[in-house]
PDB file of C-alpha atoms in Angstrom:
ATOM      1  CA  MET A1015     116.371 110.195 146.504  1.00  0.00           C
ATOM      2  CA  MET A1016     113.793 107.443 147.095  1.00  0.00           C
ATOM      3  CA  LYS A1017     116.171 105.411 149.216  1.00  0.00           C
ATOM      4  CA  SER A1018     117.146 108.393 151.333  1.00  0.00           C
ATOM      5  CA  ASP A1019     113.491 109.280 152.042  1.00  0.00           C
ATOM      6  CA  TYR A1020     112.704 105.682 152.888  1.00  0.00           C
ATOM      7  CA  ARG A1021     115.636 105.477 155.314  1.00  0.00           C
ATOM      8  CA  CYS A1022     114.631 108.736 156.985  1.00  0.00           C
ATOM      9  CA  SER A1023     111.090 107.426 157.589  1.00  0.00           C
ATOM     10  CA  LEU A1024     112.386 104.221 159.114  1.00  0.00           C
ATOM     11  CA  THR A1025     114.849 106.113 161.279  1.00  0.00           C
ATOM     12  CA  PHE A1026     112.130 108.463 162.473  1.00  0.00           C
ATOM     13  CA  LEU A1027     109.815 105.593 163.408  1.00  0.00           C
ATOM     14  CA  ALA A1028     112.585 103.781 165.231  1.00  0.00           C
ATOM     15  CA  PHE A1029     113.457 106.967 167.128  1.00  0.00           C
ATOM     16  CA  LEU A1030     109.826 107.347 168.255  1.00  0.00           C
ATOM     17  CA  CYS A1031     109.763 103.770 169.498  1.00  0.00           C
ATOM     18  CA  MET A1032     112.916 104.369 171.493  1.00  0.00           C
ATOM     19  CA  LEU A1033     111.537 107.566 173.051  1.00  0.00           C
ATOM     20  CA  LYS A1034     108.332 105.899 174.239  1.00  0.00           C
ATOM     21  CA  GLY A1035     110.287 102.986 175.685  1.00  0.00           C
ATOM     22  CA  THR A1036     107.990 100.324 174.285  1.00  0.00           C
ATOM     23  CA  ALA A1037     108.768  97.521 171.906  1.00  0.00           C
ATOM     24  CA  CYS A1038     107.260  98.177 168.571  1.00  0.00           C
ATOM     25  CA  GLU A1039     107.532  96.954 165.031  1.00  0.00           C
ATOM     26  CA  LEU A1040     108.527  99.308 162.242  1.00  0.00           C
ATOM     27  CA  CYS A1041     105.567 100.233 160.026  1.00  0.00           C
ATOM     28  CA  PHE A1042     105.844 102.066 156.724  1.00  0.00           C
ATOM     29  CA  VAL A1043     104.119 102.988 153.452  1.00  0.00           C
ATOM     30  CA  ARG A1044     105.745 101.821 150.231  1.00  0.00           C
ATOM     31  CA  ALA A1045     104.995 103.559 146.955  1.00  0.00           C
ATOM     32  CA  SER A1046     106.825 104.567 143.778  1.00  0.00           C
ATOM     33  CA  ARG A1047     107.629 108.105 142.743  1.00  0.00           C
ATOM     34  CA  ALA A1048     106.665 108.512 139.086  1.00  0.00           C
ATOM     35  CA  HIS A1049     105.471 110.898 136.385  1.00  0.00           C
ATOM     36  CA  LYS A1050     102.608 109.576 134.245  1.00  0.00           C
ATOM     37  CA  PHE A1051     101.199 111.010 131.023  1.00  0.00           C
ATOM     38  CA  VAL A1052      97.656 109.725 130.548  1.00  0.00           C
ATOM     39  CA  PRO A1053      95.524 110.498 127.446  1.00  0.00           C
ATOM     40  CA  GLU A1054      92.123 112.002 128.096  1.00  0.00           C
ATOM     41  CA  GLY A1055      89.336 109.446 128.124  1.00  0.00           C
ATOM     42  CA  SER A1056      91.521 106.517 129.203  1.00  0.00           C
ATOM     43  CA  SER A1057      91.941 104.995 132.666  1.00  0.00           C
ATOM     44  CA  LEU A1058      94.542 105.243 135.458  1.00  0.00           C
ATOM     45  CA  LYS A1059      95.599 102.638 138.051  1.00  0.00           C
ATOM     46  CA  LEU A1060      97.752 103.371 141.111  1.00  0.00           C
ATOM     47  CA  SER A1061      98.765 101.249 144.107  1.00  0.00           C
ATOM     48  CA  CYS A1062     100.687 101.543 147.370  1.00  0.00           C
ATOM     49  CA  GLU A1063     101.560  99.098 150.163  1.00  0.00           C
ATOM     50  CA  VAL A1064     101.031  99.558 153.894  1.00  0.00           C
ATOM     51  CA  GLN A1065     103.201  97.191 155.906  1.00  0.00           C
ATOM     52  CA  CYS A1066     102.632  96.822 159.643  1.00  0.00           C
ATOM     53  CA  GLY A1067     101.713  93.885 161.861  1.00  0.00           C
ATOM     54  CA  VAL A1068     101.293  95.572 165.253  1.00  0.00           C
ATOM     55  CA  LEU A1069      99.861  99.062 164.886  1.00  0.00           C
ATOM     56  CA  SER A1070      96.395  99.801 163.613  1.00  0.00           C
ATOM     57  CA  TRP A1071      96.079 102.451 160.923  1.00  0.00           C
ATOM     58  CA  THR A1072      93.610 104.516 158.945  1.00  0.00           C
ATOM     59  CA  GLY A1073      93.885 106.523 155.755  1.00  0.00           C
ATOM     60  CA  GLY A1074      94.140 105.961 152.010  1.00  0.00           C
ATOM     61  CA  TRP A1075      94.708 107.817 148.782  1.00  0.00           C
ATOM     62  CA  VAL A1076      94.820 111.629 148.702  1.00  0.00           C
ATOM     63  CA  PHE A1077      94.882 113.981 145.706  1.00  0.00           C
ATOM     64  CA  GLN A1078      96.182 117.508 145.041  1.00  0.00           C
ATOM     65  CA  GLU A1079      95.125 119.427 141.938  1.00  0.00           C
ATOM     66  CA  MET A1080      97.617 121.320 139.780  1.00  0.00           C
ATOM     67  CA  GLN A1081      96.834 124.767 141.145  1.00  0.00           C
ATOM     68  CA  SER A1082      95.903 123.638 144.666  1.00  0.00           C
ATOM     69  CA  THR A1083      98.093 123.848 147.787  1.00  0.00           C
ATOM     70  CA  GLY A1084      96.741 120.969 149.848  1.00  0.00           C
ATOM     71  CA  PHE A1085      95.761 117.321 149.502  1.00  0.00           C
ATOM     72  CA  THR A1086      92.175 116.098 149.748  1.00  0.00           C
ATOM     73  CA  ARG A1087      90.980 112.576 150.460  1.00  0.00           C
ATOM     74  CA  LEU A1088      89.807 110.549 147.451  1.00  0.00           C
ATOM     75  CA  THR A1089      86.312 109.124 147.811  1.00  0.00           C
ATOM     76  CA  PRO A1090      84.609 106.491 145.630  1.00  0.00           C
ATOM     77  CA  SER A1091      82.385 107.703 142.774  1.00  0.00           C
ATOM     78  CA  GLU A1092      81.173 106.563 139.360  1.00  0.00           C
ATOM     79  CA  ARG A1093      84.645 107.147 137.901  1.00  0.00           C
ATOM     80  CA  ILE A1094      86.844 106.515 140.953  1.00  0.00           C
ATOM     81  CA  LYS A1095      87.074 102.999 142.395  1.00  0.00           C
ATOM     82  CA  LEU A1096      88.966 102.370 145.651  1.00  0.00           C
ATOM     83  CA  SER A1097      89.877  98.869 146.835  1.00  0.00           C
ATOM     84  CA  ASN A1098      92.478  96.987 148.898  1.00  0.00           C
ATOM     85  CA  TYR A1099      93.746  93.452 149.400  1.00  0.00           C
ATOM     86  CA  SER A1100      96.231  91.734 151.732  1.00  0.00           C
ATOM     87  CA  SER A1101      99.167  89.872 150.237  1.00  0.00           C
ATOM     88  CA  THR A1102     100.484  88.739 153.638  1.00  0.00           C
ATOM     89  CA  ALA A1103      99.378  89.069 157.267  1.00  0.00           C
ATOM     90  CA  ASN A1104     101.407  92.273 157.655  1.00  0.00           C
ATOM     91  CA  SER A1105     100.965  93.773 154.169  1.00  0.00           C
ATOM     92  CA  THR A1106      97.955  95.560 152.664  1.00  0.00           C
ATOM     93  CA  HIS A1107      97.802  97.021 149.151  1.00  0.00           C
ATOM     94  CA  LEU A1108      95.654 100.088 148.509  1.00  0.00           C
ATOM     95  CA  LEU A1109      94.408 100.515 144.926  1.00  0.00           C
ATOM     96  CA  VAL A1110      92.777 103.401 143.079  1.00  0.00           C
ATOM     97  CA  HIS A1111      91.284 103.032 139.578  1.00  0.00           C
ATOM     98  CA  ILE A1112      90.034 106.145 137.741  1.00  0.00           C
ATOM     99  CA  HIS A1113      87.864 105.605 134.625  1.00  0.00           C
ATOM    100  CA  ASN A1114      87.335 108.058 131.768  1.00  0.00           C
ATOM    101  CA  ILE A1115      90.031 110.399 133.020  1.00  0.00           C
ATOM    102  CA  ASN A1116      89.793 114.125 132.218  1.00  0.00           C
ATOM    103  CA  GLN A1117      91.765 117.312 132.806  1.00  0.00           C
ATOM    104  CA  SER A1118      90.372 117.682 136.339  1.00  0.00           C
ATOM    105  CA  ASP A1119      92.206 114.492 137.339  1.00  0.00           C
ATOM    106  CA  ALA A1120      95.639 115.965 136.624  1.00  0.00           C
ATOM    107  CA  GLY A1121      97.719 116.503 139.737  1.00  0.00           C
ATOM    108  CA  SER A1122      99.577 114.642 142.513  1.00  0.00           C
ATOM    109  CA  TYR A1123      98.527 111.345 144.119  1.00  0.00           C
ATOM    110  CA  LYS A1124      99.892 109.657 147.246  1.00  0.00           C
ATOM    111  CA  CYS A1125      98.935 107.352 150.102  1.00  0.00           C
ATOM    112  CA  GLU A1126      98.548 109.029 153.501  1.00  0.00           C
ATOM    113  CA  ILE A1127      98.384 106.667 156.514  1.00  0.00           C
ATOM    114  CA  THR A1128      97.805 107.563 160.179  1.00  0.00           C
ATOM    115  CA  TRP A1129      99.015 105.154 162.873  1.00  0.00           C
ATOM    116  CA  THR A1130      96.248 105.466 165.456  1.00  0.00           C
ATOM    117  CA  GLN A1131      98.192 104.106 168.416  1.00  0.00           C
ATOM    118  CA  ARG A1132     101.246 106.295 167.839  1.00  0.00           C
ATOM    119  CA  ASP A1133      99.548 109.466 166.633  1.00  0.00           C
ATOM    120  CA  LEU A1134     101.853 109.484 163.639  1.00  0.00           C
ATOM    121  CA  THR A1135     101.231 110.023 159.908  1.00  0.00           C
ATOM    122  CA  SER A1136     103.254 108.407 157.098  1.00  0.00           C
ATOM    123  CA  ASN A1137     103.121 109.364 153.429  1.00  0.00           C
ATOM    124  CA  GLY A1138     104.058 107.309 150.403  1.00  0.00           C
ATOM    125  CA  HIS A1139     105.931 108.661 147.417  1.00  0.00           C
ATOM    126  CA  VAL A1140     104.006 111.016 145.141  1.00  0.00           C
ATOM    127  CA  THR A1141     102.867 110.107 141.606  1.00  0.00           C
ATOM    128  CA  TYR A1142     102.478 113.112 139.288  1.00  0.00           C
ATOM    129  CA  VAL A1143      99.788 112.679 136.606  1.00  0.00           C
ATOM    130  CA  ASN A1144      99.538 114.822 133.466  1.00  0.00           C
ATOM    131  CA  VAL A1145      96.425 114.430 131.288  1.00  0.00           C
ATOM    132  CA  THR A1146      97.146 114.839 127.567  1.00  0.00           C
ATOM    133  CA  ALA A1147      94.727 115.419 124.703  1.00  0.00           C
ATOM    134  CA  ALA A1148      93.311 112.287 123.104  1.00  0.00           C
ATOM    135  CA  ALA A1149      94.465 113.370 119.616  1.00  0.00           C
ATOM    136  CA  SER A1150      98.090 113.612 120.753  1.00  0.00           C
ATOM    137  CA  VAL A1151      98.319 109.907 121.516  1.00  0.00           C
ATOM    138  CA  ASP A1152     100.882 108.328 119.203  1.00  0.00           C
ATOM    139  CA  SER A1153      99.853 105.234 117.259  1.00  0.00           C
ATOM    140  CA  SER A1154     103.096 103.598 118.378  1.00  0.00           C
ATOM    141  CA  GLY A1155     101.627 103.297 121.877  1.00  0.00           C
ATOM    142  CA  ARG A1156      99.879 100.059 121.022  1.00  0.00           C
ATOM    143  CA  ASN A1157     100.367  97.382 123.581  1.00  0.00           C
ATOM    144  CA  LEU A1158     102.625  94.426 123.041  1.00  0.00           C
ATOM    145  CA  SER A1159      99.822  91.925 122.483  1.00  0.00           C
ATOM    146  CA  HIS A1160      98.516  93.863 119.463  1.00  0.00           C
ATOM    147  CA  ARG A1161     101.989  93.938 117.926  1.00  0.00           C
ATOM    148  CA  ILE A1162     102.487  90.212 118.447  1.00  0.00           C
ATOM    149  CA  LEU A1163      99.072  89.483 116.925  1.00  0.00           C
ATOM    150  CA  LEU A1164      99.901  91.629 113.903  1.00  0.00           C
ATOM    151  CA  CYS A1165     103.220  89.832 113.341  1.00  0.00           C
ATOM    152  CA  LEU A1166     101.569  86.404 113.627  1.00  0.00           C
ATOM    153  CA  SER A1167      98.878  87.364 111.112  1.00  0.00           C
ATOM    154  CA  ALA A1168     101.482  88.574 108.619  1.00  0.00           C
ATOM    155  CA  SER A1169     103.553  85.398 108.998  1.00  0.00           C
ATOM    156  CA  MET A1170     100.457  83.227 108.401  1.00  0.00           C
ATOM    157  CA  CYS A1171      99.349  85.141 105.305  1.00  0.00           C
ATOM    158  CA  PHE A1172     102.742  84.960 103.581  1.00  0.00           C
ATOM    159  CA  PRO A1173     102.775  81.154 102.932  1.00  0.00           C
ATOM    160  CA  LEU A1174      99.126  81.309 101.819  1.00  0.00           C
ATOM    161  CA  VAL A1175     100.004  83.890  99.179  1.00  0.00           C
ATOM    162  CA  LEU A1176     102.937  81.786  97.974  1.00  0.00           C
ATOM    163  CA  GLY A1177     100.713  78.692  97.696  1.00  0.00           C
ATOM    164  CA  LEU A1178      98.092  80.605  95.724  1.00  0.00           C
ATOM    165  CA  VAL A1179     100.688  81.885  93.271  1.00  0.00           C
ATOM    166  CA  TRP A1180     102.107  78.377  92.834  1.00  0.00           C
ATOM    167  CA  CYS A1181      98.667  76.902  92.107  1.00  0.00           C
ATOM    168  CA  LEU A1182      97.860  79.560  89.528  1.00  0.00           C
ATOM    169  CA  THR A1183     101.133  79.082  87.669  1.00  0.00           C
ATOM    170  CA  ARG A1184     100.941  75.261  87.762  1.00  0.00           C
ATOM    171  CA  ASP A1185      97.455  74.800  86.256  1.00  0.00           C
ATOM    172  CA  HIS A1186      97.986  76.931  83.151  1.00  0.00           C
ATOM    173  CA  PRO A1187     100.061  75.270  80.319  1.00  0.00           C
ATOM    174  CA  PRO A1188     102.749  77.311  78.601  1.00  0.00           C
ATOM    175  CA  PRO A1189     101.656  79.200  75.456  1.00  0.00           C
ATOM    176  CA  PRO A1190     102.244  77.418  72.072  1.00  0.00           C
ATOM    177  CA  PRO A1191     105.377  78.353  70.140  1.00  0.00           C
ATOM    178  CA  VAL A1192     105.072  81.000  67.474  1.00  0.00           C
ATOM    179  CA  PRO A1193     105.524  79.490  63.958  1.00  0.00           C
ATOM    180  CA  PRO A1194     108.502  80.864  61.985  1.00  0.00           C
ATOM    181  CA  ARG A1195     107.914  83.410  59.306  1.00  0.00           C
ATOM    182  CA  SER A1196     108.021  82.317  55.713  1.00  0.00           C
ATOM    183  CA  TYR A1197     110.594  84.125  53.650  1.00  0.00           C
ATOM    184  CA  THR A1198     109.386  82.882  50.185  1.00  0.00           C
ATOM    185  CA  SER A1199     109.010  85.476  47.501  1.00  0.00           C
ATOM    186  CA  PHE A1200     105.777  87.065  46.669  1.00  0.00           C
ATOM    187  CA  ALA A1201     105.811  85.566  43.160  1.00  0.00           C
ATOM    188  CA  THR A1202     105.800  81.961  44.468  1.00  0.00           C
ATOM    189  CA  ARG A1203     102.889  82.620  46.740  1.00  0.00           C
ATOM    190  CA  VAL A1204     100.749  84.019  43.876  1.00  0.00           C
ATOM    191  CA  LYS A1205      98.845  81.256  42.037  1.00  0.00           C
ATOM    192  CA  PRO A1206      99.313  81.395  38.242  1.00  0.00           C
ATOM    193  CA  LYS A1207      96.300  82.210  36.170  1.00  0.00           C
ATOM    194  CA  LYS A1208      94.787  79.471  34.007  1.00  0.00           C
ATOM    195  CA  GLU A1209      95.464  79.968  30.256  1.00  0.00           C
ATOM    196  CA  LEU A1210      92.825  79.310  27.665  1.00  0.00           C
ATOM    197  CA  VAL A1211      93.809  76.836  24.916  1.00  0.00           C
ATOM    198  CA  TYR A1212      92.018  76.985  21.630  1.00  0.00           C
ATOM    199  CA  ALA A1213      91.984  73.801  19.419  1.00  0.00           C
ATOM    200  CA  GLU A1214      91.081  73.564  15.779  1.00  0.00           C
ATOM    201  CA  VAL A1215      89.425  70.323  14.551  1.00  0.00           C
ATOM    202  CA  THR A1216      89.047  69.583  10.815  1.00  0.00           C
ATOM    203  CA  LEU A1217      86.764  66.783   9.646  1.00  0.00           C
ATOM    204  CA  LYS A1218      87.317  65.185   6.227  1.00  0.00           C
ATOM    205  CA  ASN A1219      84.651  63.520   4.213  1.00  0.00           C
ATOM    206  CA  SER A1220      85.205  59.744   4.426  1.00  0.00           C
ATOM    207  CA  ARG A1221      83.173  59.095   1.325  1.00  0.00           C
ATOM    208  CA  ARG A1222      85.493  61.005  -0.923  1.00  0.00           C
ATOM    209  CA  GLN A1223      88.430  59.081   0.455  1.00  0.00           C
ATOM    210  CA  ASN A1224      86.813  55.712  -0.536  1.00  0.00           C
ATOM    211  CA  ASP A1225      86.053  56.898  -4.005  1.00  0.00           C
ATOM    212  CA  CYS A1226      89.650  57.763  -4.685  1.00  0.00           C
ATOM    213  CA  PRO A1227      91.796  55.303  -2.817  1.00  0.00           C
ATOM    214  CA  LYS A1228      95.479  55.805  -2.767  1.00  0.00           C
ATOM    215  CA  GLN A1229      97.524  53.505  -4.986  1.00  0.00           C
ATOM    216  CA  VAL A1230     100.336  51.813  -3.079  1.00  0.00           C
ATOM    217  CA  PRO A1231     103.440  51.603  -5.298  1.00  0.00           C
ATOM    218  CA  GLU A1232     104.991  48.161  -5.671  1.00  0.00           C
ATOM    219  CA  PRO A1233     108.373  47.659  -4.118  1.00  0.00           C
ATOM    220  CA  THR A1234     111.405  47.611  -6.371  1.00  0.00           C
ATOM    221  CA  VAL A1235     113.511  44.455  -6.096  1.00  0.00           C
ATOM    222  CA  TYR A1236     117.141  45.019  -6.963  1.00  0.00           C
ATOM    223  CA  SER A1237     118.373  41.387  -6.401  1.00  0.00           C
ATOM    224  CA  SER A1238     117.290  38.096  -4.985  1.00  0.00           C
ATOM    225  CA  VAL A1239     119.211  35.211  -3.408  1.00  0.00           C
ATOM    226  CA  HIS A1240     118.045  31.616  -3.372  1.00  0.00           C
ATOM    227  CA  PHE A1241     119.492  28.788  -1.232  1.00  0.00           C
ATOM    228  CA  SER A1242     119.088  25.117  -2.144  1.00  0.00           C
TER     229      SER A1242
END
């Protein structure tokens, strides 16, 4: 559909040049047809390209609200910034940047250019903008740089955790072995009680023993042998 519209615009411009019998260069407005869903409170950037090296032109971005029937010209304000720059001698880019977007910014946007020398108006493709509630923004809409930063942080923390675990396990010695249980009987572990020993000592009178000494009997000789 975009290619067919673009070809029709070029054909129409070429036909006008042929009717007026003058040599002219084809001039056109290049823009993308798109549908954008923008959360409330965020920003919106749009651009289009005007390409022409011979004809002078005027115009810019126009806007149509959801319930409106006609387009109105966008003008700069505190929230709406309009700018342009030239990429080549025959090409000019028109930019619109809307800050802190709200529900009133929902609608259709396009570039509308008037060729002053030919009394002709060209329109770029329309971009349809829908403003969604801020709470309906999915957390998965994070940009790519945040995801890459999150992955890099996780990959850097993993070896640090492994090193910390290794240091903690290396510094502490293993626990001492548990001594084996003794299976000796209860009787051997009980110390025997000390027994009391009573001794009886009898003392005899030494004087009485001296008074009555024992008489040692003389040995009896049964035979005697003499050698000469």
